[in-house]
PDB file of C-alpha atoms in Angstrom:
ATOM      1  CA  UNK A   1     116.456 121.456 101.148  1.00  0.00           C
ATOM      2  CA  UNK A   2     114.530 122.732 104.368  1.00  0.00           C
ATOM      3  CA  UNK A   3     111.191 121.812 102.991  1.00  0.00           C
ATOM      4  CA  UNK A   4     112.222 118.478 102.173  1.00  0.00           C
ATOM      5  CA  UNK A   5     113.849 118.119 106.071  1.00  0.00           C
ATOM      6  CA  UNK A   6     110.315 119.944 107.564  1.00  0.00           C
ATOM      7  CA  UNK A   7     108.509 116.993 105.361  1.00  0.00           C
ATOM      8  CA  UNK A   8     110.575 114.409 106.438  1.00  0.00           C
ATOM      9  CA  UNK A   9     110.394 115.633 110.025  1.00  0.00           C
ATOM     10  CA  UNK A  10     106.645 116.216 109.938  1.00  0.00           C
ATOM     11  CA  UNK A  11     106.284 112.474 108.071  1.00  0.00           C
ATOM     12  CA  UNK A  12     108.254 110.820 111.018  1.00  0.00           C
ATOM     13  CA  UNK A  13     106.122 112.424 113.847  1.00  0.00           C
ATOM     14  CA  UNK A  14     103.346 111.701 112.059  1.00  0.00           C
ATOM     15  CA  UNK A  15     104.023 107.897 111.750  1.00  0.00           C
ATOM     16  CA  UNK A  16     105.261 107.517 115.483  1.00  0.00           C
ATOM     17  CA  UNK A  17     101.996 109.212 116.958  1.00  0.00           C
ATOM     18  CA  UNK A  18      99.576 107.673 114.250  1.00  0.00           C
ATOM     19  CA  UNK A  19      98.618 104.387 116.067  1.00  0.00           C
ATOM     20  CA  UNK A  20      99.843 102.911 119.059  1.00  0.00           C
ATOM     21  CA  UNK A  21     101.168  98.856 117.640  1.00  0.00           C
ATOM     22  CA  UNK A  22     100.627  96.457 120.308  1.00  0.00           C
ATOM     23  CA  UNK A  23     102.733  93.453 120.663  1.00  0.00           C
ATOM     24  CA  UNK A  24     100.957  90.967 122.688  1.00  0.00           C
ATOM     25  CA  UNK A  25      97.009  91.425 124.171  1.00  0.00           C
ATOM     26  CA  UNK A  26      95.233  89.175 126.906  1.00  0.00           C
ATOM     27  CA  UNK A  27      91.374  88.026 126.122  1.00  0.00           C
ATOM     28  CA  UNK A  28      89.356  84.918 126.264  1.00  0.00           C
ATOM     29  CA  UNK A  29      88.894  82.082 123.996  1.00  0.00           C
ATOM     30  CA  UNK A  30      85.564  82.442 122.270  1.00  0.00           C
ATOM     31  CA  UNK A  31      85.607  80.091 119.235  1.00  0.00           C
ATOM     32  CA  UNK A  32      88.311  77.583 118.416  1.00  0.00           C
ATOM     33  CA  UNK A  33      88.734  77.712 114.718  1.00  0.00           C
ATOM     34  CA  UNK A  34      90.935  75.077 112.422  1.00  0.00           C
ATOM     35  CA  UNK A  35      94.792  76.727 112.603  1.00  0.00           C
ATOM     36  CA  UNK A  36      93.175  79.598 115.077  1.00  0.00           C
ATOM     37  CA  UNK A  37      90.944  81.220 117.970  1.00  0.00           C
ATOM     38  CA  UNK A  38      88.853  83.661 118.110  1.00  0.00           C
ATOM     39  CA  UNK A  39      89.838  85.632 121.069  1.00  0.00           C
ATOM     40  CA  UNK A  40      88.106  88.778 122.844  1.00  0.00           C
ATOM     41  CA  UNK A  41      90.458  91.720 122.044  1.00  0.00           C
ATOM     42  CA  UNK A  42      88.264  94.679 123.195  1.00  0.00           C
ATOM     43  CA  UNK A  43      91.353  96.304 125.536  1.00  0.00           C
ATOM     44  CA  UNK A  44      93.653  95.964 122.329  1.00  0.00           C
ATOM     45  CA  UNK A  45      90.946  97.723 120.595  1.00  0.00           C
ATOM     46  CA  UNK A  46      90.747 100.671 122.582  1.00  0.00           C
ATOM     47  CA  UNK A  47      94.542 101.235 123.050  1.00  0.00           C
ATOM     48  CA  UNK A  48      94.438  99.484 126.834  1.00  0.00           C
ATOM     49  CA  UNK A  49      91.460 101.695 128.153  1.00  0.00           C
ATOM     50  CA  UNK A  50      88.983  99.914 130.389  1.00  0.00           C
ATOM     51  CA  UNK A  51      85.479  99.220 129.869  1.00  0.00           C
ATOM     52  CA  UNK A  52      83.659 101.674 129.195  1.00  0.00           C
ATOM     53  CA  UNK A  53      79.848 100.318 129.532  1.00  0.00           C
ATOM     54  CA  UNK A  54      79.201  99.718 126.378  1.00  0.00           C
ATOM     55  CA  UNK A  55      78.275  95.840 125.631  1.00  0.00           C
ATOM     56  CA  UNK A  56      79.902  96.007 122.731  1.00  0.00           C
ATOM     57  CA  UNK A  57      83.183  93.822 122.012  1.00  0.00           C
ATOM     58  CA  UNK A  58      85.865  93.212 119.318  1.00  0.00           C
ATOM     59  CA  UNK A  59      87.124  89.719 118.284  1.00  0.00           C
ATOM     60  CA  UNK A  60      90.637  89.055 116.944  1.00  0.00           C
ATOM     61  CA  UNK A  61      90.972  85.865 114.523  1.00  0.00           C
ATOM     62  CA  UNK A  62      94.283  84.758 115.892  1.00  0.00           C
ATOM     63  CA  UNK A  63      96.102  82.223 114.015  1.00  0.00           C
ATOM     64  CA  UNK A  64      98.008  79.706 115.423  1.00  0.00           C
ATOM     65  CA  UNK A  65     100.826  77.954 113.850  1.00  0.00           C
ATOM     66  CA  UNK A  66     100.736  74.385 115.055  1.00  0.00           C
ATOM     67  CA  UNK A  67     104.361  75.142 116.469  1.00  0.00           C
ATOM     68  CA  UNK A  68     103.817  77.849 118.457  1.00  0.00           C
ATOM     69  CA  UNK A  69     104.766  77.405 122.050  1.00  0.00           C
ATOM     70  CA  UNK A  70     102.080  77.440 124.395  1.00  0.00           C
ATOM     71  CA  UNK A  71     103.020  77.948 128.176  1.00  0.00           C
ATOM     72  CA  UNK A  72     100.616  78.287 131.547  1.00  0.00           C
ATOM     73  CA  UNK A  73     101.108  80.928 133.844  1.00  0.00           C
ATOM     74  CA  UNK A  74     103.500  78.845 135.700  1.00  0.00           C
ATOM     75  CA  UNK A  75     105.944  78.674 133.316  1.00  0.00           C
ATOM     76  CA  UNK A  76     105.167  74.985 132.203  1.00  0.00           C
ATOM     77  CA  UNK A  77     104.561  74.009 128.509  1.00  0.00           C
ATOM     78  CA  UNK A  78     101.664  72.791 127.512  1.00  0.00           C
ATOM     79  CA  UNK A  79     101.101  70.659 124.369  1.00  0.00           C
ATOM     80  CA  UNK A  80      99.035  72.527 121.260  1.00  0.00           C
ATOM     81  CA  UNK A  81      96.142  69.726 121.317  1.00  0.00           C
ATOM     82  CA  UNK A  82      95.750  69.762 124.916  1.00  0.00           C
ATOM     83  CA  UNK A  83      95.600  73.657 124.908  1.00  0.00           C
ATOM     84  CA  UNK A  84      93.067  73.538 121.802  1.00  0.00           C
ATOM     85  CA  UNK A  85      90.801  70.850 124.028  1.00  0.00           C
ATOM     86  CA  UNK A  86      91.153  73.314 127.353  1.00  0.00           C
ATOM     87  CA  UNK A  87      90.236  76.176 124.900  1.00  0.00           C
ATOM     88  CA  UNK A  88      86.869  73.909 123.510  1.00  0.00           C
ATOM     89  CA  UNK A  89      85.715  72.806 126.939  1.00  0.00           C
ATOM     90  CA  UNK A  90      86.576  75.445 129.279  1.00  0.00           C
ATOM     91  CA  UNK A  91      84.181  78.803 128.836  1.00  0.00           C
ATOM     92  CA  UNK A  92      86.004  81.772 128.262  1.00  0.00           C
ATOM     93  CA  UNK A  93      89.610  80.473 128.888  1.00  0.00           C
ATOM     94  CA  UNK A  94      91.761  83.651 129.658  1.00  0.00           C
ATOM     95  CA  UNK A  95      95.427  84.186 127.590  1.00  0.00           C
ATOM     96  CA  UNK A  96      97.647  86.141 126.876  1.00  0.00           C
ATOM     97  CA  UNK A  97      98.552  86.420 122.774  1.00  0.00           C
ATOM     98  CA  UNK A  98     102.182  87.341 122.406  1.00  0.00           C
ATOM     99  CA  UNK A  99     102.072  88.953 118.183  1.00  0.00           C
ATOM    100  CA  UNK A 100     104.575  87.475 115.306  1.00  0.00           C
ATOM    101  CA  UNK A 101     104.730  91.259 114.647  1.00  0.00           C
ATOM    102  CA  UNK A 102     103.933  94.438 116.432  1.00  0.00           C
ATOM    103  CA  UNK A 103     100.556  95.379 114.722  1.00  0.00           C
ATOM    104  CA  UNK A 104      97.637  98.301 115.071  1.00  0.00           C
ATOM    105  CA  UNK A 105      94.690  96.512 116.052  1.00  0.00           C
ATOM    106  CA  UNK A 106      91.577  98.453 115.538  1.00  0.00           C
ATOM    107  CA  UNK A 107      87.672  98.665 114.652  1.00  0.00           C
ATOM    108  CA  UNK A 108      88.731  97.217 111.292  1.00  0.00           C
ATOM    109  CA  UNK A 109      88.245  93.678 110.688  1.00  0.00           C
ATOM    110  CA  UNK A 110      91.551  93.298 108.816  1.00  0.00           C
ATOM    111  CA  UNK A 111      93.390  95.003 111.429  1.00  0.00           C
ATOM    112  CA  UNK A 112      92.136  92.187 113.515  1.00  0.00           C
ATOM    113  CA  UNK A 113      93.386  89.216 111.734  1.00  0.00           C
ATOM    114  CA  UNK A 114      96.753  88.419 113.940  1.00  0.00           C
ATOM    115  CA  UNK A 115      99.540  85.765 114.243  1.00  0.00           C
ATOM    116  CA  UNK A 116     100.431  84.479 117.754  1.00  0.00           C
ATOM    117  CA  UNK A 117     104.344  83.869 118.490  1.00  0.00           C
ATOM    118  CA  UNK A 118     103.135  82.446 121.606  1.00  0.00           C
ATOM    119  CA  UNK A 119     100.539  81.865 124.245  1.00  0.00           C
ATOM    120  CA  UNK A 120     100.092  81.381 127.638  1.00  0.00           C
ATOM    121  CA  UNK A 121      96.850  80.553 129.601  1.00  0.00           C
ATOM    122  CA  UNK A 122      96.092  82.781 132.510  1.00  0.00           C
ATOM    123  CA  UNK A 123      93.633  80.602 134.141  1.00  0.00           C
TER     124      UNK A 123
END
């Protein structure tokens, strides 16, 4: 019976220190995609840390459901074809991705692949 609680115990540190799930990243808009974006998600990548010189940056493929509520940094809503158009013309448009789930984005692709429960442009 105390093994099993020291495996238990050891199996629940383990999990709570093994990745740090984010809920919601900000990036720019580098591709619009049909039913997502491809947004720059280097700072979700490396757990929040800043730059650290290296050119080297990590896309997420967020999808968006046509529903999801987009907002500006105002407050105001914004329709989902107008912000697709912004996100086309404007280079780089900043946002902030808030995640359908809390997930562990990483250097893997798959990690990568993310749903948005909402949006809001920063610029």
């Amino acid at each position: 019976m105390k093994k099993l609680l020291v495996v238990l115990l050891l199996l629940v540190v383990g999990c709570s220190v093994a990745g740090k799930d984010v809920n919601a990243f900000e990036g720019h808009v580098t591709e619009v995609k049909v039913g997502g974006l491809e947004v720059e998600c280097s700072s979700a990548v490396k757990n929040g840390e800043m730059d650290d010189g290296t050119e080297e940056g990590w896309p997420c493929l967020v999808l968006v459901p046509h529903n999801t509520p987009v907002h500006t940094h105002d407050g105001e809503d914004m329709d989902m074809d107008t912000f697709r158009e912004q996100a086309r013309e404007e280079e780089l448009l900043k946002i902030r991705v808030k995640l359908s789930e809390n997930t562990d984005i990483n250097e893997d692709p798959e990690s990568r692949k993310v749903t948005a429960k909402e949006i809001t442009v920063l610029e």
